[in-house]
Coordinates of C-alpha atoms in Angstrom, one line a residue:
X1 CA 3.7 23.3 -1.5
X2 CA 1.3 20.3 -2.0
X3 CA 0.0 18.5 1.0
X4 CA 2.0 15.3 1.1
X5 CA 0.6 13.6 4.3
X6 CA -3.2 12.1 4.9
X7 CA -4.7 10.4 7.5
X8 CA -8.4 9.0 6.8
X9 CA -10.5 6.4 8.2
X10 CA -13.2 4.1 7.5
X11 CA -16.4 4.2 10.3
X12 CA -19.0 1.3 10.0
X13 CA -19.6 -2.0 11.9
X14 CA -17.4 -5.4 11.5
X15 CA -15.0 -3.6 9.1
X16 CA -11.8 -5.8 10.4
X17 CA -11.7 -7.7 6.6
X18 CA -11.6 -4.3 4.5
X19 CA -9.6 -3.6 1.9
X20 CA -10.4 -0.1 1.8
X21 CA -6.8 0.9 4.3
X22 CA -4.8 -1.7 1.5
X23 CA -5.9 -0.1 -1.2
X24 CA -5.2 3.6 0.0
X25 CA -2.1 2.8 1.2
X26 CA -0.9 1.1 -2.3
X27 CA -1.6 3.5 -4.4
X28 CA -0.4 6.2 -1.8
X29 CA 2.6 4.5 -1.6
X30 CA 3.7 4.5 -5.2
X31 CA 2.5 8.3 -5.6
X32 CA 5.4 8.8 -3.1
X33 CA 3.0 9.9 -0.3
X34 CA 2.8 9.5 3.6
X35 CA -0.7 7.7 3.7
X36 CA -2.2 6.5 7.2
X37 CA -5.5 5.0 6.9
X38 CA -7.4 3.6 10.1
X39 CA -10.5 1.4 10.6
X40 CA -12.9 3.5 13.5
X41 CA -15.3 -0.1 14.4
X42 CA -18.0 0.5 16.3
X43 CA -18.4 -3.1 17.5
X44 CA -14.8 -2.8 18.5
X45 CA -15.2 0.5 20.2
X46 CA -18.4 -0.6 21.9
X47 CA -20.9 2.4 20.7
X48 CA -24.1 2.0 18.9
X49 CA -24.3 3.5 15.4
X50 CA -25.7 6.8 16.7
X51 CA -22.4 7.6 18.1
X52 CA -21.1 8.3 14.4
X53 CA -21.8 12.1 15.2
X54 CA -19.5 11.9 17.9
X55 CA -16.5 10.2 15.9
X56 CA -17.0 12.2 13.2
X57 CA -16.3 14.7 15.3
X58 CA -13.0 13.1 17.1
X59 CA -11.9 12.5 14.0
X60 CA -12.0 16.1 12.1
X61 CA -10.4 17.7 16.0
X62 CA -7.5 15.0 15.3
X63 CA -6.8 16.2 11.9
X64 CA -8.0 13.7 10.0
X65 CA -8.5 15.2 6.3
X66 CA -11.4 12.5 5.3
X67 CA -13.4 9.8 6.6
X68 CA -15.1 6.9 4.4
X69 CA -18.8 5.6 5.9
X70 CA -19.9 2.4 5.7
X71 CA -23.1 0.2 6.8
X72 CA -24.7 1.0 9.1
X73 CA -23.7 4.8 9.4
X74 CA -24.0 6.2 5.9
X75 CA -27.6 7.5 6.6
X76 CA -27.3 8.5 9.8
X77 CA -23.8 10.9 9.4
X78 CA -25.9 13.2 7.4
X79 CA -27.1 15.0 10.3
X80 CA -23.6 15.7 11.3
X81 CA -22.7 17.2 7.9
X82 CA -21.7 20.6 6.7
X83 CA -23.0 20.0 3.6
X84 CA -23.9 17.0 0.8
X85 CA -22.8 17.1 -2.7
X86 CA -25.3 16.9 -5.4
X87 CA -25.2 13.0 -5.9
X88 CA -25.3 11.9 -1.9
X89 CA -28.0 14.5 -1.2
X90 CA -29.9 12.8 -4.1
X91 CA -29.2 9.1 -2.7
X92 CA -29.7 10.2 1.2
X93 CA -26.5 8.2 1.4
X94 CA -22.9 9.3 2.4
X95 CA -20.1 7.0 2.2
X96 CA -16.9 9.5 2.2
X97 CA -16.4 13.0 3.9
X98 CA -13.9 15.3 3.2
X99 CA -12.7 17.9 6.4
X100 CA -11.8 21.1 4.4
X101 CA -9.2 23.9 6.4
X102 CA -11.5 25.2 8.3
X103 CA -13.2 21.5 9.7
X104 CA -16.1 21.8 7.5
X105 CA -17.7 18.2 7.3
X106 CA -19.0 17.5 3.2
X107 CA -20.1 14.4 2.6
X108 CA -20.1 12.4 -1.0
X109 CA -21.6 9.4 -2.1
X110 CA -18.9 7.3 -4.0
X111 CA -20.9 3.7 -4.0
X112 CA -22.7 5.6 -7.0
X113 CA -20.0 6.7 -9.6
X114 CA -18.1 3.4 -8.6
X115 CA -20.5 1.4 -9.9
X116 CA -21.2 3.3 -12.9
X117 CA -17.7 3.4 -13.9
X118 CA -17.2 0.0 -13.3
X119 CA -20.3 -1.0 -15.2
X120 CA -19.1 1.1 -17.9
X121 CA -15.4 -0.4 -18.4
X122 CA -16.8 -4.2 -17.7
X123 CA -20.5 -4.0 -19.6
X124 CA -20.0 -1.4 -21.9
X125 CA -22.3 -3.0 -24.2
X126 CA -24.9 -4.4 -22.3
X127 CA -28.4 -3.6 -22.7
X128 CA -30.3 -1.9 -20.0
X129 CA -34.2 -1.4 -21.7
X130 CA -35.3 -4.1 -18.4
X131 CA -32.9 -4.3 -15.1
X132 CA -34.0 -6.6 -12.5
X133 CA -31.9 -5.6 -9.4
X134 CA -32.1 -8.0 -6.4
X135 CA -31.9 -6.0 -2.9
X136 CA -32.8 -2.8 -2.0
X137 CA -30.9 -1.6 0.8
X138 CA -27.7 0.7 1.4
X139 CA -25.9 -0.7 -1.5
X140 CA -28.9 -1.2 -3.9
X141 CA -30.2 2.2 -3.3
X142 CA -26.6 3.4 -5.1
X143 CA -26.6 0.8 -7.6
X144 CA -29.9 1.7 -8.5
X145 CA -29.0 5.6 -8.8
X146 CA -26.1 4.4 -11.0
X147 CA -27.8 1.9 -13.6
X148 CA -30.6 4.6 -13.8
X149 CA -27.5 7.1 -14.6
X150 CA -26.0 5.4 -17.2
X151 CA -29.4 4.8 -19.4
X152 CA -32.0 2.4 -17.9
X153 CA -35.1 2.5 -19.3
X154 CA -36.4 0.9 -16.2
X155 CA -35.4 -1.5 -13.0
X156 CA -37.4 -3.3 -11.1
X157 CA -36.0 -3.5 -7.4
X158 CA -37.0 -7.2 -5.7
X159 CA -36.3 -7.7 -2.1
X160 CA -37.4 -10.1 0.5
X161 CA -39.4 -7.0 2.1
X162 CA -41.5 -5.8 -0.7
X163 CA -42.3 -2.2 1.2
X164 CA -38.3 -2.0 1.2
X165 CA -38.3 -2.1 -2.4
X166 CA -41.5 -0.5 -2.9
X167 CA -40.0 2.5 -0.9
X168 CA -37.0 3.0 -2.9
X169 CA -38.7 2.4 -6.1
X170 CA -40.5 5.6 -5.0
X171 CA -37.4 7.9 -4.5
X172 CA -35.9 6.6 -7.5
X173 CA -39.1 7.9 -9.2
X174 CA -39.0 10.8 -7.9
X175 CA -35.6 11.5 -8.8
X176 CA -35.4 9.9 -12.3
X177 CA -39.4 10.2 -13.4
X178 CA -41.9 8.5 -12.9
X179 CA -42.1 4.8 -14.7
X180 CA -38.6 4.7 -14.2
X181 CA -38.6 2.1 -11.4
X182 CA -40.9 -0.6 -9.8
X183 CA -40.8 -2.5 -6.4
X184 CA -41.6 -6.3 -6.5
X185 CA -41.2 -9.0 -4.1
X186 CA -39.4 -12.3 -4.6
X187 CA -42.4 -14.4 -5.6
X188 CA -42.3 -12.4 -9.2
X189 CA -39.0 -13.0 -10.7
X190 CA -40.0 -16.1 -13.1
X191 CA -42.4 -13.5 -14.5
X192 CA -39.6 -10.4 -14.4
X193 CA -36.4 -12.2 -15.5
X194 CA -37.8 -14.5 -18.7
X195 CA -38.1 -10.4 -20.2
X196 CA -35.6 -8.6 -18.3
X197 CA -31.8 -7.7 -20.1
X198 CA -29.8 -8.3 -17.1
X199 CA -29.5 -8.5 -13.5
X200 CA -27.6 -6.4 -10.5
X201 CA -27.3 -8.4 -7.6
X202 CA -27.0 -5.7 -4.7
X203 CA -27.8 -8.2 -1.3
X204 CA -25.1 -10.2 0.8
X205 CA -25.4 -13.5 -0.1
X206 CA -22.4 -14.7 -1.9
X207 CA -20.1 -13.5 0.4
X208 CA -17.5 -15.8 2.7
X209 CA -20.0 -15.6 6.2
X210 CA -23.1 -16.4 3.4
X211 CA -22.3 -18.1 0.9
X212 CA -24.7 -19.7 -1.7
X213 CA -26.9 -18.2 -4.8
X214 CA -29.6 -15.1 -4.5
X215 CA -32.2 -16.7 -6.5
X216 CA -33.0 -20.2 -7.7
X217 CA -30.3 -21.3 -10.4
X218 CA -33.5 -22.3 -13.0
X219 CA -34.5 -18.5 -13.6
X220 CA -30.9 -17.7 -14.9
X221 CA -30.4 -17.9 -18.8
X222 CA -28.2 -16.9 -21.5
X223 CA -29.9 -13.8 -22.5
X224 CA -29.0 -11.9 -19.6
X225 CA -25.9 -10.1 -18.2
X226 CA -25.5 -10.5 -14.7
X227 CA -23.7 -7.8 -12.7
X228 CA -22.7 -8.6 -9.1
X229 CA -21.4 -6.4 -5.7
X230 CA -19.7 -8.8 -3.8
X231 CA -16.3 -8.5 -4.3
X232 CA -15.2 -10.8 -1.6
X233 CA -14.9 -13.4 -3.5
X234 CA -14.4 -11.8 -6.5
X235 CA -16.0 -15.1 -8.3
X236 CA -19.2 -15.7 -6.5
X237 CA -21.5 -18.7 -6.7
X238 CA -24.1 -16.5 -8.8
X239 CA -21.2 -15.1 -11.2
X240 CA -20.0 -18.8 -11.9
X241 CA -23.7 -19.9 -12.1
X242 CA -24.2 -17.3 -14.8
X243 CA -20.9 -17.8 -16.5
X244 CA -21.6 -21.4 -17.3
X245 CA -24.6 -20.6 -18.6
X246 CA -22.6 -18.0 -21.3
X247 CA -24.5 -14.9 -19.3
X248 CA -22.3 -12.1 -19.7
X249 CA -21.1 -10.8 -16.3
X250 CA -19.3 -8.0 -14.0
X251 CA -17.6 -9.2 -10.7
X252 CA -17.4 -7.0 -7.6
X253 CA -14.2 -6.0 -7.6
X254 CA -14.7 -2.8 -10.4
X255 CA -16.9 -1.5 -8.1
X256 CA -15.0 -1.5 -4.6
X257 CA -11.8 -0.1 -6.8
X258 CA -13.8 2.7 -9.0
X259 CA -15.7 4.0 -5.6
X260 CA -11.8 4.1 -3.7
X261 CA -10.8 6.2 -6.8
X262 CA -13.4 8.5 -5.9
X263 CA -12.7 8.7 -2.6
X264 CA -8.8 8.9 -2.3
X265 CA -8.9 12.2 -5.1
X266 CA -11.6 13.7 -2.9
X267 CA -9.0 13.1 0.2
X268 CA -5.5 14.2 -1.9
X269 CA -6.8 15.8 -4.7
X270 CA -4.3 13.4 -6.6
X271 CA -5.6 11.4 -9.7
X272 CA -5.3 7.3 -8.6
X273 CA -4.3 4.9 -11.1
X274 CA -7.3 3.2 -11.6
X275 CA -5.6 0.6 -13.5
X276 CA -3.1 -0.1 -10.8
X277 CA -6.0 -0.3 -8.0
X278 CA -7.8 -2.9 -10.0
X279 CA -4.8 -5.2 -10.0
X280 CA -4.9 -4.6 -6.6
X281 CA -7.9 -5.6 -5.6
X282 CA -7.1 -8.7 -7.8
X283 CA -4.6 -9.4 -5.8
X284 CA -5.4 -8.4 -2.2
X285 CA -9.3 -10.4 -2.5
X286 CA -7.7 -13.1 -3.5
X287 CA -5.4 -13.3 -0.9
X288 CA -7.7 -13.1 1.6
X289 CA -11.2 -13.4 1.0
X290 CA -15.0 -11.1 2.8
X291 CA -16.6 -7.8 2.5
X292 CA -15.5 -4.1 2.6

């Protein structure tokens, strides 16, 4: 008989706002199945992000079947792995584990195919010759991997620490080919965004605890499509910025329901409604309102 019962959990620091237990537990609900999803907090639990060895391993002796990883524990679970599938050994990045029968620990990278799919269904249009993405850390290193995916001809990663960027620049080159990606700092985006075809804002700022815009309001214009990863709100400043301006644009909220899609068939091996989920998010980030 099919499995009909799943317990999984979300490991990462100051995950008390997620959405990731709500939207499991919808969509398990209406697929008629007993769904328990649990947030493991580190800051709660008192333990640095080391320890995610150790819970990993509390976790797959009390049956849990999966486990999703979030900042700051999705590089640093990989030593405790059975194995990586293709796409997180690729990203150095792991943000969902699957237990199999016999306990073994294979981790996925999600963050990737979620915001592909999520591009795909809300951009499908867009042009991506030039792709300025602002940030280059846990989640711009996947949204990187995925806009290189579906067809950029090239993106330049800017962060506030130009040897961040530089440095996955580098391992997107050497994944993708070489000329495929650049690092820059923030001091050349007049010169990057007056040729670019869009933008993929990958950093925190927007979110509830830091709100405001990423980058000064002048460089946006109407020739660019603006794609954003904050989901909570699902309208940041920068997406009603751009919006105004007639930039095309992508909220968030694709994204954090494409990547759950992922993750709950890996856990069930059920198909989600993906449909469903993004009302969903709709809904529940409304509702409430920070990050996953």
């Amino acid at each position: 008989m099919a499995k009909d019962s799943f317990l999984v959990g979300l490991i990462g620091s100051g995950i008390g706002p997620s959405l990731s237990p709500a939207l499991h537990e919808r969509e398990a609900d209406r697929q008629g199945l007993r769904y328990l999803y649990r947030l493991i907090d580190i800051d709660v639990l008192g333990v640095p992000p080391e320890a995610v060895g150790d819970l990993l391993r509390a976790a797959r002796d009390l049956g849990f079947d999966g486990l999703n990883i979030t900042h700051p524990c999705k590089q640093l679970v990989i030593g405790h792995l059975d194995a990586l599938a293709p796409q997180a050994e690729a990203l150095g990045a792991v943000n969902t584990v699957v237990f199999d029968e016999d306990g073994r620990a294979t981790g996925h990278n999600t963050d990737v195919t979620g915001f592909a799919a999520s591009f795909a269904r809300g951009l499908p249009d867009a042009p991506l010759e030039r792709v300025v993405q602002l940030g280059a850390g846990g989640a711009g290193a996947a949204v990187a991997h995925a806009t290189l995916t579906l067809g950029a001809g090239r993106v330049t990663v800017v962060d506030a620490v130009p040897e961040r960027a530089a440095a996955l620049a580098a391992s997107l080159n050497r994944h993708f080919g070489d000329g495929r990606a650049a690092g820059a700092g923030p001091d050349r985006l007049p010169e990057l965004l007056g040729g670019a075809d869009g933008i993929v804002h990958a950093t925190p700022t927007g979110m509830a605890a830091h709100p405001g815009l990423p980058l000064p309001a002048g460089l946006l214009h109407p020739g660019l499509w603006v794609a954003e990863v904050v989901y909570r709100p699902l309208e940041t400043e920068l997406l009603r910025t751009a919006r105004a301006l007639g930039c095309a644009t992508l909220d968030g909220g694709g994204m954090a329901v494409f990547q759950a899609v992922d993750a709950f068939r890996l856990f069930t091996g059920r198909e989600p409604d993906a449909v469903r989920m993004l009302a969903d998010i709709t809904d529940l980030a409304g509702a409430l309102g920070a990050p996953r």
